[in-house]
Short mmCIF file of C-alpha atoms and ligand atoms in Angstrom, two decimals:
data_model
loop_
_atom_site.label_atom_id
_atom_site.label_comp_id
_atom_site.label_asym_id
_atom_site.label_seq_id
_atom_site.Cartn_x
_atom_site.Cartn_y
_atom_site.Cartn_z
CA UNK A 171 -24.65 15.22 -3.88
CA UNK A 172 -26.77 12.70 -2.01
CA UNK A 173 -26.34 12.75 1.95
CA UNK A 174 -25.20 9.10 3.24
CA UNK A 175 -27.15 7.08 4.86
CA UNK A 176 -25.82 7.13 7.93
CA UNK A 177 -22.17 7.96 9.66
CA UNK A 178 -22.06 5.00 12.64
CA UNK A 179 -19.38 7.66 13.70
CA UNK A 180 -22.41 10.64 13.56
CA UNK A 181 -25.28 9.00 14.54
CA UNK A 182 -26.71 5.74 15.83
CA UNK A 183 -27.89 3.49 13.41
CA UNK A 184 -31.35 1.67 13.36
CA UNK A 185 -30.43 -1.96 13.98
CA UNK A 186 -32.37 -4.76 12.21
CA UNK A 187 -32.42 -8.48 13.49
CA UNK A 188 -31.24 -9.29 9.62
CA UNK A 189 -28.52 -7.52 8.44
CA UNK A 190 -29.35 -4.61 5.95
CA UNK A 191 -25.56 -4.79 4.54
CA UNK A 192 -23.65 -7.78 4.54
CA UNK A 193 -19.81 -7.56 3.37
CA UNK A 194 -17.76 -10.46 2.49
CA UNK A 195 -14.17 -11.34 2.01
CA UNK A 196 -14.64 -14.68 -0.36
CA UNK A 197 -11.27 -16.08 0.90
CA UNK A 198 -10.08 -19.78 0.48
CA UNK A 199 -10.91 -20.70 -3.15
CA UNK A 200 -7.11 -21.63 -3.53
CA UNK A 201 -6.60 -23.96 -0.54
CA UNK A 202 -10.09 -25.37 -1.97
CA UNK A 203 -8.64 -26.28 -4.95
CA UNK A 204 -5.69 -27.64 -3.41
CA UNK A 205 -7.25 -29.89 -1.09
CA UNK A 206 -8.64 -31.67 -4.00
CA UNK A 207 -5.65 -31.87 -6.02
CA UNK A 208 -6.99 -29.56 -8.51
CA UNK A 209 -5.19 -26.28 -10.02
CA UNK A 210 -6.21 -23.04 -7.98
CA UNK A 211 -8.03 -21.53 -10.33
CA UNK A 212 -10.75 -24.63 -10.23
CA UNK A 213 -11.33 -23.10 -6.83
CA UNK A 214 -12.30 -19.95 -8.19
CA UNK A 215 -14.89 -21.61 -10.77
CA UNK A 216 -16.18 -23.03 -7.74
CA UNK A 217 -16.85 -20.03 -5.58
CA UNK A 218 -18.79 -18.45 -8.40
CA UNK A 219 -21.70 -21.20 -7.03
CA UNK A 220 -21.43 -19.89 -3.83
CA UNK A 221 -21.50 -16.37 -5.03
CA UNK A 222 -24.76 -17.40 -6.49
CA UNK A 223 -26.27 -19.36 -3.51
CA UNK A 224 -25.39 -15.99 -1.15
CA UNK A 225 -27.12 -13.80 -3.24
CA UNK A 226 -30.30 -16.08 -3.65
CA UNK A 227 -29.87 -16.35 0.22
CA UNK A 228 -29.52 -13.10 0.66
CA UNK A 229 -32.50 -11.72 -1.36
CA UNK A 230 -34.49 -14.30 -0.14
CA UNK A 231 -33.88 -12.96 3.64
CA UNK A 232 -34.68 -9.61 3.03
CA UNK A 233 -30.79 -7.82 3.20
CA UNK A 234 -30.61 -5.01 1.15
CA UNK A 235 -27.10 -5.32 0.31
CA UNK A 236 -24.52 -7.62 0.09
CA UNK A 237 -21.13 -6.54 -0.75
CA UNK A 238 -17.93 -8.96 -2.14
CA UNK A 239 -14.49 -8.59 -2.46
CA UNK A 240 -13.39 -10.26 -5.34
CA UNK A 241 -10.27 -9.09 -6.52
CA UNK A 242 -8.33 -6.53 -4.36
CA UNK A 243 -5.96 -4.02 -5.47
CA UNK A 244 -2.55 -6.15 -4.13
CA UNK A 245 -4.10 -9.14 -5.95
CA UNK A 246 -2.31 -8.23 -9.27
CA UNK A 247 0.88 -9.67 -7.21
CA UNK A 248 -0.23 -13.22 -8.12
CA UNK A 249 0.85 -15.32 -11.10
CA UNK A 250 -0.13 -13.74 -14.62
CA UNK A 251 -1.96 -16.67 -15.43
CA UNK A 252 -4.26 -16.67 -12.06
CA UNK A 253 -4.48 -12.63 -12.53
CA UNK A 254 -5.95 -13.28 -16.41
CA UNK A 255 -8.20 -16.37 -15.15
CA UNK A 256 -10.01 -14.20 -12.55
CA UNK A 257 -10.52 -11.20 -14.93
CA UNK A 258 -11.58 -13.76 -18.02
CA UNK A 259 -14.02 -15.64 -14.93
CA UNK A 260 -15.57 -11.39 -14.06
CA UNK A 261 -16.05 -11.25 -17.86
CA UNK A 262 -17.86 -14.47 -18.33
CA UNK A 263 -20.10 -13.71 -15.09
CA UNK A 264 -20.88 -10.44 -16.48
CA UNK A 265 -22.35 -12.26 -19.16
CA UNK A 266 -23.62 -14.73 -17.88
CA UNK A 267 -25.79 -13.82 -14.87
CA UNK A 268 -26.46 -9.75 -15.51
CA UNK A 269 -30.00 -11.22 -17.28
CA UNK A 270 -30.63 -13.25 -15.06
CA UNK A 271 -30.17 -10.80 -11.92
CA UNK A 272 -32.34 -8.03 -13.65
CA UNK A 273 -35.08 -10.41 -13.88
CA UNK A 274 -34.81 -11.36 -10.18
CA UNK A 275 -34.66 -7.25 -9.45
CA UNK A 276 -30.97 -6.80 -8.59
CA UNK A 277 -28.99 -3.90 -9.01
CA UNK A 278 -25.72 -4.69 -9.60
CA UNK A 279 -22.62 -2.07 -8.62
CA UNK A 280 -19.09 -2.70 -8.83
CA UNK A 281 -16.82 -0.71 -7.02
CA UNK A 282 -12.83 -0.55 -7.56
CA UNK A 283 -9.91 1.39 -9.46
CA UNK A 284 -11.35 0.04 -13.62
CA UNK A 285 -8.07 2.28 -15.02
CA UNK A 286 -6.53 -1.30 -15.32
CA UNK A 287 -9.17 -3.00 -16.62
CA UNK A 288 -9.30 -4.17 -20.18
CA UNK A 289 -11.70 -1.83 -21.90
CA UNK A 290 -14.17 -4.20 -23.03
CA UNK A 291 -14.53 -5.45 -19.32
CA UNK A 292 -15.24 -1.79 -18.26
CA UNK A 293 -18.12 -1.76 -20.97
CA UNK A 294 -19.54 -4.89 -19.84
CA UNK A 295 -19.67 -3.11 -16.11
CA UNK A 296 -21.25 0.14 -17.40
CA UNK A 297 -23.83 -1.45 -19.28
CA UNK A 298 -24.78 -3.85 -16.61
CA UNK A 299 -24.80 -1.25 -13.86
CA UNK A 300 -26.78 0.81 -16.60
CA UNK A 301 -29.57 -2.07 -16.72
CA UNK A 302 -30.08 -2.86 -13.59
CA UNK A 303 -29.98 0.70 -12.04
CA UNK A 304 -33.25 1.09 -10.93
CA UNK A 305 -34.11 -2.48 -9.72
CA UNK A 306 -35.07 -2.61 -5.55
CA UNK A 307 -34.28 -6.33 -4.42
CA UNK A 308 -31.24 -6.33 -3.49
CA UNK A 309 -27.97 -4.19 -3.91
CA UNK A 310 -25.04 -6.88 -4.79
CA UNK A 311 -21.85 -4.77 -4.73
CA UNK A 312 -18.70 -6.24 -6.23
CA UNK A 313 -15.43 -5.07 -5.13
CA UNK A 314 -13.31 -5.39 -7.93
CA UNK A 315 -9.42 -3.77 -7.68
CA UNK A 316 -10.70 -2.16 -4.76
CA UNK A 317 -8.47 -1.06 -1.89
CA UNK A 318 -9.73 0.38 1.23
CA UNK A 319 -6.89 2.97 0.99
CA UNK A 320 -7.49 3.64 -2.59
CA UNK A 321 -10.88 4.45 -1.30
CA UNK A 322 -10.02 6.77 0.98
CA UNK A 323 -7.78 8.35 -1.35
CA UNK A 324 -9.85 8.50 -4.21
CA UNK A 325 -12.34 10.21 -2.16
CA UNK A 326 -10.50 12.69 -0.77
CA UNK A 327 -9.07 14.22 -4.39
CA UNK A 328 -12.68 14.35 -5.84
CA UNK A 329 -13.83 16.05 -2.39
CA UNK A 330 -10.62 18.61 -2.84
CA UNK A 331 -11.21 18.97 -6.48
CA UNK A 332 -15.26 19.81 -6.00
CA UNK A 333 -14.02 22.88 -3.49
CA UNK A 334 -10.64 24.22 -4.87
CA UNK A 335 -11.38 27.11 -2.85
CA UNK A 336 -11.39 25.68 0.35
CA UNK A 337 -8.52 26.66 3.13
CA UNK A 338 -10.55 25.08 5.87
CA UNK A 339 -9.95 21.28 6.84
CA UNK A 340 -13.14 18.91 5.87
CA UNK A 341 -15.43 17.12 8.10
CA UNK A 342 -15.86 13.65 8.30
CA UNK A 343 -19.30 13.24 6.75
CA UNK A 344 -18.53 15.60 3.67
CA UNK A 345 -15.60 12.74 2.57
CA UNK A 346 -18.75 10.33 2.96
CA UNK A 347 -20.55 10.86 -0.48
CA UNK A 348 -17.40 10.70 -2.50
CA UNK A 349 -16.58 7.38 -1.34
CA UNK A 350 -17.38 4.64 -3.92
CA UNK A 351 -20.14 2.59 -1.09
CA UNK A 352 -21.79 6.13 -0.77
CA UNK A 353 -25.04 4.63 -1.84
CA UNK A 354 -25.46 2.17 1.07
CA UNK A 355 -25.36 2.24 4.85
CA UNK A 356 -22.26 1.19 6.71
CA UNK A 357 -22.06 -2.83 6.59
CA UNK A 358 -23.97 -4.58 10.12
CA UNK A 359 -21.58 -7.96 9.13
CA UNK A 360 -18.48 -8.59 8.20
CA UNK A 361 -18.06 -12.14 7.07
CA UNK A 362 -14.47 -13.39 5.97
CA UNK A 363 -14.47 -17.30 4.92
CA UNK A 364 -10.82 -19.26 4.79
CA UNK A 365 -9.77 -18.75 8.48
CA UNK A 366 -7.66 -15.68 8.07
CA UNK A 367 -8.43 -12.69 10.56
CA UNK A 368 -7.54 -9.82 8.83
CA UNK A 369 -9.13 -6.91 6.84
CA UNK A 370 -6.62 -7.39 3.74
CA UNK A 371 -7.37 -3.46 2.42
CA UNK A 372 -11.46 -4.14 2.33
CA UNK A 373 -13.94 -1.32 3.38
CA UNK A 374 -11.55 0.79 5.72
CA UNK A 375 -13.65 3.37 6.28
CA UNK A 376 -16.90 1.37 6.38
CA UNK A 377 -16.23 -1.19 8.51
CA UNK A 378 -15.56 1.24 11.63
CA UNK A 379 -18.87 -0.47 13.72
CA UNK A 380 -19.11 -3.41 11.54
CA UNK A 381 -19.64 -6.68 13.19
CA UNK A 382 -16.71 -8.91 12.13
CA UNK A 383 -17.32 -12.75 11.79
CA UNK A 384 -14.50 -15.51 10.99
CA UNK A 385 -14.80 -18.49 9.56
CA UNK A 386 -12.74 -21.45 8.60
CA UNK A 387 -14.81 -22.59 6.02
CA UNK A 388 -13.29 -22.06 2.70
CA UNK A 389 -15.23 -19.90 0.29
CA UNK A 390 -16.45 -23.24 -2.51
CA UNK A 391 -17.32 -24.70 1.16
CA UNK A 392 -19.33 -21.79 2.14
CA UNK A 393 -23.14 -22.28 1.78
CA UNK A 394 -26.14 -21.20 3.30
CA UNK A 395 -26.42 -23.01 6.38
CA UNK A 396 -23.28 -21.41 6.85
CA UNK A 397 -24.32 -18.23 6.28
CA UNK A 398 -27.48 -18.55 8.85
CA UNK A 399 -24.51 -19.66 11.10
CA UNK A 400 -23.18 -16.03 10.61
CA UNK A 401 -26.36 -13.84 11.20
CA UNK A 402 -26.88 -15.79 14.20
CA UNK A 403 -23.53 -14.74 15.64
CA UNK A 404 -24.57 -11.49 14.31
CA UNK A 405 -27.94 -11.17 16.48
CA UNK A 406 -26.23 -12.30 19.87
CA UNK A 407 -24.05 -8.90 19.37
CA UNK A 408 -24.21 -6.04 21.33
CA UNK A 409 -23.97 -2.96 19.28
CA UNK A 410 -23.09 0.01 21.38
CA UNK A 411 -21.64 2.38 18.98
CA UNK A 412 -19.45 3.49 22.28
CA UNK A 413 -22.28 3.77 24.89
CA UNK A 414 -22.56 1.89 27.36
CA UNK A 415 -24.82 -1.69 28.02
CA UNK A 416 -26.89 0.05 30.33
CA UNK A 417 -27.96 2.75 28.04
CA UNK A 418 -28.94 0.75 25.52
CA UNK A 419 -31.32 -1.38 27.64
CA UNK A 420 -33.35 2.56 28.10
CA UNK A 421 -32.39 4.07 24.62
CA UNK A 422 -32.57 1.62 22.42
CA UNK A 423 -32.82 -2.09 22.67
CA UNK A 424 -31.37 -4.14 19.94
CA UNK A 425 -34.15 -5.42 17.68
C1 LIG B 525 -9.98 -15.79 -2.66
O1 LIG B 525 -9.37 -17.04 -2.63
C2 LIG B 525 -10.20 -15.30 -4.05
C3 LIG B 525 -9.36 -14.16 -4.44
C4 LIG B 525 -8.52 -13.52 -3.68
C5 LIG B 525 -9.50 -13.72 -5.82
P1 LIG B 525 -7.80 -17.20 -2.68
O2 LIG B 525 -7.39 -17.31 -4.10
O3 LIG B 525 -7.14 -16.11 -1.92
O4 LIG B 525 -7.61 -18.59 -1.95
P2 LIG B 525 -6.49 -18.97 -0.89
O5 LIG B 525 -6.54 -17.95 0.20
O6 LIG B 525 -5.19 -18.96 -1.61
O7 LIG B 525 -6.89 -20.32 -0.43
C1 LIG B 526 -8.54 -10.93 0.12
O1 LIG B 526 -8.03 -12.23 -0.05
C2 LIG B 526 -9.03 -10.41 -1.17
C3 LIG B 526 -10.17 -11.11 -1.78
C4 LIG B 526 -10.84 -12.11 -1.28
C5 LIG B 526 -10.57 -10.61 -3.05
P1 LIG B 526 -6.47 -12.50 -0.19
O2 LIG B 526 -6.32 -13.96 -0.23
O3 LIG B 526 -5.93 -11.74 -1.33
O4 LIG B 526 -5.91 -11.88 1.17
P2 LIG B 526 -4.52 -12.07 1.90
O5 LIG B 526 -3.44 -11.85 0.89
O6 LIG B 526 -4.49 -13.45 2.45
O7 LIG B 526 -4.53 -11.05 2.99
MG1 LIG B 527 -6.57 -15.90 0.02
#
């Protein structure tokens, strides 16, 4: 199996004034909605524009990838009818925009547990990941019953299974390649729209060195002024990776 790219917990990182990996928590559709006096699920419609405008941002900056929650494994707690909505809205954008983000030389990935998902949803995913497999833009990764724990555990079996033999514990970078973001360094930014401050069972493992950035903007709300608003944040950070200031001044100033 491929190495990683990097372990922030290994090695030190190259850091880039624009993010190579940006990770989002789209939060706030709901609220979006309400505001308006619309039904919650109008607020999701609506965030598929902004999902749109990031990744045109994104490519258009140069960041390699850009991952999004959009469902999470403890969403299936909401109302049936929200639950089908979102799954019917992946569907549609599936079909919708996979042409349209081969052409523009995207490779799409979505991670997340698909044993729940209808199976003509899972065939949509294969073939799109299938199409755009070998494009180079820009890596948009969507995060789709994804936990951060199911992750981790996920990992861990296929790691166990792949050395049945083993009676020695594992190291940290041989769980690495069996996680499902294996493919793409460690996020730089965090972002989470909405005004909640929380991780809500996202990249666990990943986001160990991350940058986090909260905003009160609601996702719908979200554009890309707003975004600029969060790499700026981003490139007034000091990444130590533990050291200390003073090292980094001699080592290995922050682009
Ligand atoms: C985020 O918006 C989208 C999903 C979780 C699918 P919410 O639906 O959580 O919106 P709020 O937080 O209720 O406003
Ligand atoms: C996190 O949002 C998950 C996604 C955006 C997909 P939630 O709205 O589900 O998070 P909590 O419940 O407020 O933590
Ligand atoms: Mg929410």
């Amino acid at each position: 199996m491929a190495l990683p790219f990097f372990s922030s917990t290994r090695s030190i990182p190259d850091i880039t004034a624009v993010p190579r990996h940006i990770a989002i928590i789209m939060d706030g559709n709901g609220r979006w909605a309400k505001q308006r006096f619309m039904p919650r699920v109008m607020g999701h419609q609506r965030g598929v524009e902004t999902v749109r405008e990031m990744v045109k941002a994104c490519r258009r900056m140069g960041v390699e990838y850009l991952t999004l929650f959009a469902f999470s494994s403890e969403n299936w707690r909401r109302p049936a009818d929200e639950v089908s909505f979102l799954m019917q809205l992946f569907m549609k954008m599936l079909e919708r925009e996979v042409a349209k983000l081969h052409e523009n030389d995207i490779r799409l990935k979505v991670i997340g547990d698909r044993s729940r998902f209808e199976a003509q949803l899972v065939q949509q995913i294969e073939a799109a990941e299938q199409l755009t497999a070998n494009n180079t833009g820009l890596t948009l990764t969507i995060a789709a019953n994804y936990g951060g724990r199911w992750d981790i555990m996920q990992a861990m079996h296929a790691l166990s299974q792949a050395h049945p033999e083993r009676v020695t514990a594992f190291g940290e970078e041989e769980l690495t390649p069996y996680l499902s973001m294996h493919y793409a360094p460690e996020p730089d930014l965090f972002i989470r729209t909405g005004g909640e401050q929380r991780i809500s069972n996202f990249l666990l493992w990943q986001l160990a060195y991350t940058e986090l950035y909260f905003t009160d903007t609601l996702w719908p709300a979200f554009d890309r002024a707003a975004l600029e608003a969060a790499i700026q944040s981003y490139q007034k950070r000091e990444r130590r990776f533990g050291r200390t200031s003073e090292q980094l001044t001699v080592d290995q100033p922050n682009a």
